[in-house]
mmCIF file of C-alpha atoms in Angstrom:
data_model
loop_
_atom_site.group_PDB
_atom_site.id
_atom_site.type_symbol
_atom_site.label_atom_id
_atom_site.label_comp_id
_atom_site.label_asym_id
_atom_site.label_seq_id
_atom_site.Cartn_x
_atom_site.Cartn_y
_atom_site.Cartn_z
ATOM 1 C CA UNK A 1 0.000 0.000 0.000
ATOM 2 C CA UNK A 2 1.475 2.800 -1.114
ATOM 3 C CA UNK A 3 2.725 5.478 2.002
ATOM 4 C CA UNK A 4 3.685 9.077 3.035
ATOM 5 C CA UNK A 5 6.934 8.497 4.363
ATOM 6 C CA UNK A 6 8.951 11.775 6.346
ATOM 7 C CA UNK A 7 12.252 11.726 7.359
ATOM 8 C CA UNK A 8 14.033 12.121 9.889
ATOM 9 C CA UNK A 9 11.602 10.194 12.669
ATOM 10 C CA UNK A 10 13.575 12.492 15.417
ATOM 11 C CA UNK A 11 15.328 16.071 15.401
ATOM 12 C CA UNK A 12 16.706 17.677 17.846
ATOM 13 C CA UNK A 13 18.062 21.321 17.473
ATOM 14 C CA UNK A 14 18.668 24.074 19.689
ATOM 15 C CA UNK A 15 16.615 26.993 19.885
ATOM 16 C CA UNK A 16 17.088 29.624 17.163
ATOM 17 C CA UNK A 17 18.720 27.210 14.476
ATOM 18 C CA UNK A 18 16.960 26.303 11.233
ATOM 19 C CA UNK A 19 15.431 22.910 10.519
ATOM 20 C CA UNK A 20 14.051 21.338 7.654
ATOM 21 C CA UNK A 21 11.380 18.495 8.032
ATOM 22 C CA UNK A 22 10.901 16.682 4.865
ATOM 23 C CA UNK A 23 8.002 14.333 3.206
ATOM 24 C CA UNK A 24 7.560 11.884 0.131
ATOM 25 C CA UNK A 25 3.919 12.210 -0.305
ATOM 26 C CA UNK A 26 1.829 9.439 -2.427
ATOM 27 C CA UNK A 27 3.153 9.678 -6.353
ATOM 28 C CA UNK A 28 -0.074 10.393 -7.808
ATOM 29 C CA UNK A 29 -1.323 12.769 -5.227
ATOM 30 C CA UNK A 30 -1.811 16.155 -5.636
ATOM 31 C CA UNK A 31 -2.675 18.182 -2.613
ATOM 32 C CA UNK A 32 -0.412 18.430 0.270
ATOM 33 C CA UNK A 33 -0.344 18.863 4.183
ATOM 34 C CA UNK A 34 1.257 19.812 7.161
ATOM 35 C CA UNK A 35 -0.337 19.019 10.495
ATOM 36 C CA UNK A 36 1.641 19.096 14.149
ATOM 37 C CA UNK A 37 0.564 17.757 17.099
ATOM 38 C CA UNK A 38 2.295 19.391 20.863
ATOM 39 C CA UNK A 39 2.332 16.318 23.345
ATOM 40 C CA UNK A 40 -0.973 16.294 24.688
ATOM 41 C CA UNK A 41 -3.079 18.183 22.201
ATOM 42 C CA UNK A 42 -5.155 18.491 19.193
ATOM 43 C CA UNK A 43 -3.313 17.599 15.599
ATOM 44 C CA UNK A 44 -3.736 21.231 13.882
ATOM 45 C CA UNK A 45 -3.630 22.411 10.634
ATOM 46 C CA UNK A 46 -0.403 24.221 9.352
ATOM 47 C CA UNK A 47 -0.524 24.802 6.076
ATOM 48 C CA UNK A 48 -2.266 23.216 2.464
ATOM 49 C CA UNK A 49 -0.600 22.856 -0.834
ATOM 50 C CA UNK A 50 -1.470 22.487 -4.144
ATOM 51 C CA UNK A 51 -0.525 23.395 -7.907
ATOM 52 C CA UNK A 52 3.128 24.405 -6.305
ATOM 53 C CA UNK A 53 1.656 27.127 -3.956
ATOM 54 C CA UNK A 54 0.193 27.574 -0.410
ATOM 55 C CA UNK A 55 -3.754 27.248 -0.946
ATOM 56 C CA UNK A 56 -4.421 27.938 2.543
ATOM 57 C CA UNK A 57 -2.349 28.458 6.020
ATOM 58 C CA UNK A 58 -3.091 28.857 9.880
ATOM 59 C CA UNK A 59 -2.329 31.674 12.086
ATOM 60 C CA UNK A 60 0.229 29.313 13.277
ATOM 61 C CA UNK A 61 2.110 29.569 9.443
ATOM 62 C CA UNK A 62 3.893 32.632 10.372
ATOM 63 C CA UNK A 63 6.774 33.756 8.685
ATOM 64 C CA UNK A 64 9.211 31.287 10.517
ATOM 65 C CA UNK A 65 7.421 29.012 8.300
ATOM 66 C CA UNK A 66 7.822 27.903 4.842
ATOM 67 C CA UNK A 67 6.777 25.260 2.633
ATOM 68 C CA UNK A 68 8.692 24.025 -0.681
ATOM 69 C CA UNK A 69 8.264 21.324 -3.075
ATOM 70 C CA UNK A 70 11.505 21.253 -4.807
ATOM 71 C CA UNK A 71 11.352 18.524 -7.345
ATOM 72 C CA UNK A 72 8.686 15.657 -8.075
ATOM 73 C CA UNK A 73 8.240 14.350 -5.044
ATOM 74 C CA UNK A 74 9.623 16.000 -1.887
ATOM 75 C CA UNK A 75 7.725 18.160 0.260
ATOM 76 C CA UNK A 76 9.657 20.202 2.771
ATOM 77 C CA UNK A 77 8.709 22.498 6.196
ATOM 78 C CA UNK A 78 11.586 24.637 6.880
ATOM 79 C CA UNK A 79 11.618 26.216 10.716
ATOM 80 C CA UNK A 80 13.794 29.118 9.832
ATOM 81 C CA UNK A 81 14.657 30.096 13.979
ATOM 82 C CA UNK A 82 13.053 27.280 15.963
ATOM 83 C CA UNK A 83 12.005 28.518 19.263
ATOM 84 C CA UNK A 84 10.954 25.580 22.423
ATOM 85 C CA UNK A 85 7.221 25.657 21.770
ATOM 86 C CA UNK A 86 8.024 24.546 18.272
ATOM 87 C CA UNK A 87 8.414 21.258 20.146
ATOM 88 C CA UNK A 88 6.054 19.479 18.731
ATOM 89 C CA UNK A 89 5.360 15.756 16.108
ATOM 90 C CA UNK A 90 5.166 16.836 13.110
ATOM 91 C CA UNK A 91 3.049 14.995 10.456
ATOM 92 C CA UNK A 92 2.922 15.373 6.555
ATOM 93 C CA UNK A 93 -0.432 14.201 4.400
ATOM 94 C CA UNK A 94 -1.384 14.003 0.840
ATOM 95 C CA UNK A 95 -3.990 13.392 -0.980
ATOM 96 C CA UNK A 96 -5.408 13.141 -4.842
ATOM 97 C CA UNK A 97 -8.554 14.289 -3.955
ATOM 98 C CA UNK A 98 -10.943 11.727 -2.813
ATOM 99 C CA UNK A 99 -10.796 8.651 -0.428
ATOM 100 C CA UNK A 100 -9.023 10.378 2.626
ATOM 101 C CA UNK A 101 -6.097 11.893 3.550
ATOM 102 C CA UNK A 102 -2.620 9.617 3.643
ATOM 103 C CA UNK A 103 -0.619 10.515 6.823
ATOM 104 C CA UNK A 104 2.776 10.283 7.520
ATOM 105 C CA UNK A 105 4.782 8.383 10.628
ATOM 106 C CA UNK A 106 5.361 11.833 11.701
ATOM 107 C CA UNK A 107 9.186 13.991 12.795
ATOM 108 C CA UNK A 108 9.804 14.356 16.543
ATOM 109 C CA UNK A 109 11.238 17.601 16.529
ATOM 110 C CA UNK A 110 12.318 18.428 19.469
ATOM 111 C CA UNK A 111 13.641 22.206 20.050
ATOM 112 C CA UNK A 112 16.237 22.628 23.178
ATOM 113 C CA UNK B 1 -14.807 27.750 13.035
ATOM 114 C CA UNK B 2 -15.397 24.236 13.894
ATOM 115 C CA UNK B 3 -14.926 22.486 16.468
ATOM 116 C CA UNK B 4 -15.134 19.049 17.382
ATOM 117 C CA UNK B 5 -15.376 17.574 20.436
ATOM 118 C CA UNK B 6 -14.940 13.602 21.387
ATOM 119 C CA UNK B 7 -16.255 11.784 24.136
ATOM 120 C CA UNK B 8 -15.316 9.946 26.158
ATOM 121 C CA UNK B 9 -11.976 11.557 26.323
ATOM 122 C CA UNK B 10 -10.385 8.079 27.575
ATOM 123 C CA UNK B 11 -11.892 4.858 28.130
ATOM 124 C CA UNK B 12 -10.773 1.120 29.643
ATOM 125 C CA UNK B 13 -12.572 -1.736 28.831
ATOM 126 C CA UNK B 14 -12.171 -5.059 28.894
ATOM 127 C CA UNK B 15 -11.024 -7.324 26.498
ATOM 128 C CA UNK B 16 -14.181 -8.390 24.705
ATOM 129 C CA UNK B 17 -16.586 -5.978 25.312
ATOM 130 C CA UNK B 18 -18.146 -3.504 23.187
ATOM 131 C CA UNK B 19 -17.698 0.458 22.939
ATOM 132 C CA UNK B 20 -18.648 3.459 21.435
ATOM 133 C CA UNK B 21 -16.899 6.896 21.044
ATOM 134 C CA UNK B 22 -18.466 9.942 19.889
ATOM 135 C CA UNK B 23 -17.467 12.858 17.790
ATOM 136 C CA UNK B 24 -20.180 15.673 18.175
ATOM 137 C CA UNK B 25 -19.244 19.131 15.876
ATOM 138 C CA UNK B 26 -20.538 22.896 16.276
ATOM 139 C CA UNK B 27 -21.393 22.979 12.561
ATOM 140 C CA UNK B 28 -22.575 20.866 10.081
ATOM 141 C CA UNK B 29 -20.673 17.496 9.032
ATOM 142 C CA UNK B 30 -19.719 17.103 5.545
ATOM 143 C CA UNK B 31 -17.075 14.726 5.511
ATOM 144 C CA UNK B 32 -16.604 12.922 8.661
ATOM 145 C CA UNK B 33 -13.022 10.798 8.510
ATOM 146 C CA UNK B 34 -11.930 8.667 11.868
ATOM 147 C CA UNK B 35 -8.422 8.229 12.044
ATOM 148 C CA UNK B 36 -6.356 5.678 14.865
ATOM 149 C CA UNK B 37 -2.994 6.736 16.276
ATOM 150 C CA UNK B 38 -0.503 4.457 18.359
ATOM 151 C CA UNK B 39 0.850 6.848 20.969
ATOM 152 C CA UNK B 40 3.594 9.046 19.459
ATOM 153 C CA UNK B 41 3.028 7.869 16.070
ATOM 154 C CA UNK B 42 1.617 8.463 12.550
ATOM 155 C CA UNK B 43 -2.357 8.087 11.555
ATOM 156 C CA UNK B 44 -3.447 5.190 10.259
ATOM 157 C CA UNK B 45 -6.792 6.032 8.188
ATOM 158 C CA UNK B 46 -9.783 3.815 8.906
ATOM 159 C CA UNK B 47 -12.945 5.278 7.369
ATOM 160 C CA UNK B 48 -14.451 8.153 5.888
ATOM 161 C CA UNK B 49 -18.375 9.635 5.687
ATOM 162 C CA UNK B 50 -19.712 11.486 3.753
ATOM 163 C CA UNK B 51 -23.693 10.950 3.665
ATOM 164 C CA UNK B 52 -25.899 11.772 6.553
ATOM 165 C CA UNK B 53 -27.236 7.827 7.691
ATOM 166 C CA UNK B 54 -24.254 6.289 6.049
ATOM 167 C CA UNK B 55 -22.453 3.378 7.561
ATOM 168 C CA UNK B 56 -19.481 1.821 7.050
ATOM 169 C CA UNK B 57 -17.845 -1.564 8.377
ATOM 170 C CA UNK B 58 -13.787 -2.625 8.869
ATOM 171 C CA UNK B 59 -13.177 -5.880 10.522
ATOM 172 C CA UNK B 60 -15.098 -4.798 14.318
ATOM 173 C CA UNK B 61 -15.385 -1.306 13.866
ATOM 174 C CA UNK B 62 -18.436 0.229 12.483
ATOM 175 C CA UNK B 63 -18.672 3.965 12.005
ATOM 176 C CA UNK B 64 -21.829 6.273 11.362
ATOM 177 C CA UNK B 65 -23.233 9.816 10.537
ATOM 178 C CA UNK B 66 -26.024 10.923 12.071
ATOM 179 C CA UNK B 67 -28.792 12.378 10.121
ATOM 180 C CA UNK B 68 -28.852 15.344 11.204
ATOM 181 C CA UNK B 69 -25.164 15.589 10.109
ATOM 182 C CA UNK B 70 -23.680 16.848 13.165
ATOM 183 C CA UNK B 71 -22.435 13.768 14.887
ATOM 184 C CA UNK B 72 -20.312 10.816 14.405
ATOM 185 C CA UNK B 73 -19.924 7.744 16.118
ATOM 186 C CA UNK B 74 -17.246 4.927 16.043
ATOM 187 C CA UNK B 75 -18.316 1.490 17.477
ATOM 188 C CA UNK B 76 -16.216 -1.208 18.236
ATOM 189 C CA UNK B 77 -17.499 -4.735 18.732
ATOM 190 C CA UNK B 78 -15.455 -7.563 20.765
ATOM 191 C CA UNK B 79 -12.498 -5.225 21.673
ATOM 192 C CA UNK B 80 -9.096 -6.984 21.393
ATOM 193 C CA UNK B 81 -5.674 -5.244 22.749
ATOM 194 C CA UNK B 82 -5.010 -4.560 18.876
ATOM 195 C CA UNK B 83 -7.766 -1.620 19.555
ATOM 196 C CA UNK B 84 -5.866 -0.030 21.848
ATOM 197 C CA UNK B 85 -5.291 3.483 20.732
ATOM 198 C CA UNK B 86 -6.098 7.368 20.406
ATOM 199 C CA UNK B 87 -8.553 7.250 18.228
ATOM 200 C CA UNK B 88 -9.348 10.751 16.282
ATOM 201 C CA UNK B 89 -12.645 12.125 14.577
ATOM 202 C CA UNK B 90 -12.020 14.846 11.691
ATOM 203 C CA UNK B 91 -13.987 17.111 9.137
ATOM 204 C CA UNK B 92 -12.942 19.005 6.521
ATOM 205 C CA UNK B 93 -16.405 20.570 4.000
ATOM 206 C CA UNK B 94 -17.005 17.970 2.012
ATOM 207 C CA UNK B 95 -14.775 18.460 -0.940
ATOM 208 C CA UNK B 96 -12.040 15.801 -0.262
ATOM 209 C CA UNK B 97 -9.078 17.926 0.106
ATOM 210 C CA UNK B 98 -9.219 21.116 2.152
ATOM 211 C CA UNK B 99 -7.918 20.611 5.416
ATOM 212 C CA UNK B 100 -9.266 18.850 8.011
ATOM 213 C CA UNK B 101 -10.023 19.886 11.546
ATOM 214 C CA UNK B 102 -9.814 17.084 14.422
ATOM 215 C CA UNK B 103 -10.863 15.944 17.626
ATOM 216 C CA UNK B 104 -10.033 16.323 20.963
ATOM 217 C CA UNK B 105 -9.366 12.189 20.686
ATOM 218 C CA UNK B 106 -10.082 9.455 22.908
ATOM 219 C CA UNK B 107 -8.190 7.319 24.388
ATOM 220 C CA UNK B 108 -9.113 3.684 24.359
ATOM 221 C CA UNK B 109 -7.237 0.704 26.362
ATOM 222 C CA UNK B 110 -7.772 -2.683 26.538
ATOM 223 C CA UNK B 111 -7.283 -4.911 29.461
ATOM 224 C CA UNK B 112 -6.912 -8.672 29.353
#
């Protein structure tokens, strides 16, 4: 069955430094998600993607945030100064359309 | 906005017995999707509504949308330890992919 797969499963970084979470969504999908969940709480909506540009964000996509799809098939979140509440898993999703949303395993990211 | 709200928000049961869980929204439901997570990692997709009265079966889990379109429900027949899980309600409007809103989750073990 074909899978959303993210990499790396577990970042650390200190506060302040850049990180870059990254995502292989399904081939043949076409819209694309990022989601985080804070231990304890509510997965939330970052930001959607489609047709290589945002289609909608949260108030929580501020301008620390970015979103890229450089080639075919990655699909990156860059944290351009992480700061400790950006502690947080981290989940990518995809989806062609109809049927559901594919979710990833999910990045620890873990801000120190 | 919508919200949606899950009850119970944690629930033990024994191995064998039956449960429900709830997903009850402030607005309308137009496409209802119930996802399981394993604590700490990715969703796992089980099944999606869209049609108020639908039903739809996996293996011991049945999940339905009210008529009235404003509640979901997620019943699980002969629990087994393989049940245990956070299990998550969300919506997005119907189209298939704008982003979804979830859950406060609930929290379901199984004891032997």
């Amino acid at each position: 069955e074909p899978e959303v797969t993210q990499t790396p499963s577990h970042q650390v970084t200190q506060m302040g430094q850049e990180v870059i979470l990254r995502c292989v969504p399904i081939s043949n999908h076409l819209y694309f998600y990022w989601y985080r969940q804070i231990l304890g709480q509510k997965v939330e909506f970052l930001v959607s993607f489609y047709n290589n540009e945002i289609s909608e964000k949260s108030e929580i996509f501020d301008d620390q945030f970015s979103v890229e799809r450089p080639d075919g098939s990655n699909f990156t979140l860059k944290i351009r100064s992480t700061k400790l509440e950006d502690s947080a898993m981290y989940f990518c999703a995809s989806t062609w359309g109809v049927g559901g949303y594919t979710f990833g395993s999910g990045t620890r990211l873990t801000v120190v | 906005s919508q919200e949606l709200e899950q009850s119970p928000q944690s629930l033990i049961v024994q191995e064998g017995k039956n449960l429900t869980i709830n997903c009850t929204s402030s607005k309308t439901l137009y496409g209802l999707y119930w996802y399981k997570q394993k604590y700490g990692e990715g969703l796992i997709f089980l099944m999606m509504l869209q049609k108020g009265g639908e039903e739809k079966s996996h293996e011991k889990i049945t999940a339905k949308l009210d008529e009235k379109k404003q509640q979901s429900s997620l019943h699980i027949t002969a629990s087994q330890p393989s049940h245990a899980g956070i299990y998550l309600c969300g919506a997005d409007k119907g189209t298939g992919f704008q982003k979804l809103v979830f859950g406060t989750g609930t929290r379901l073990l199984v004891s032997p």
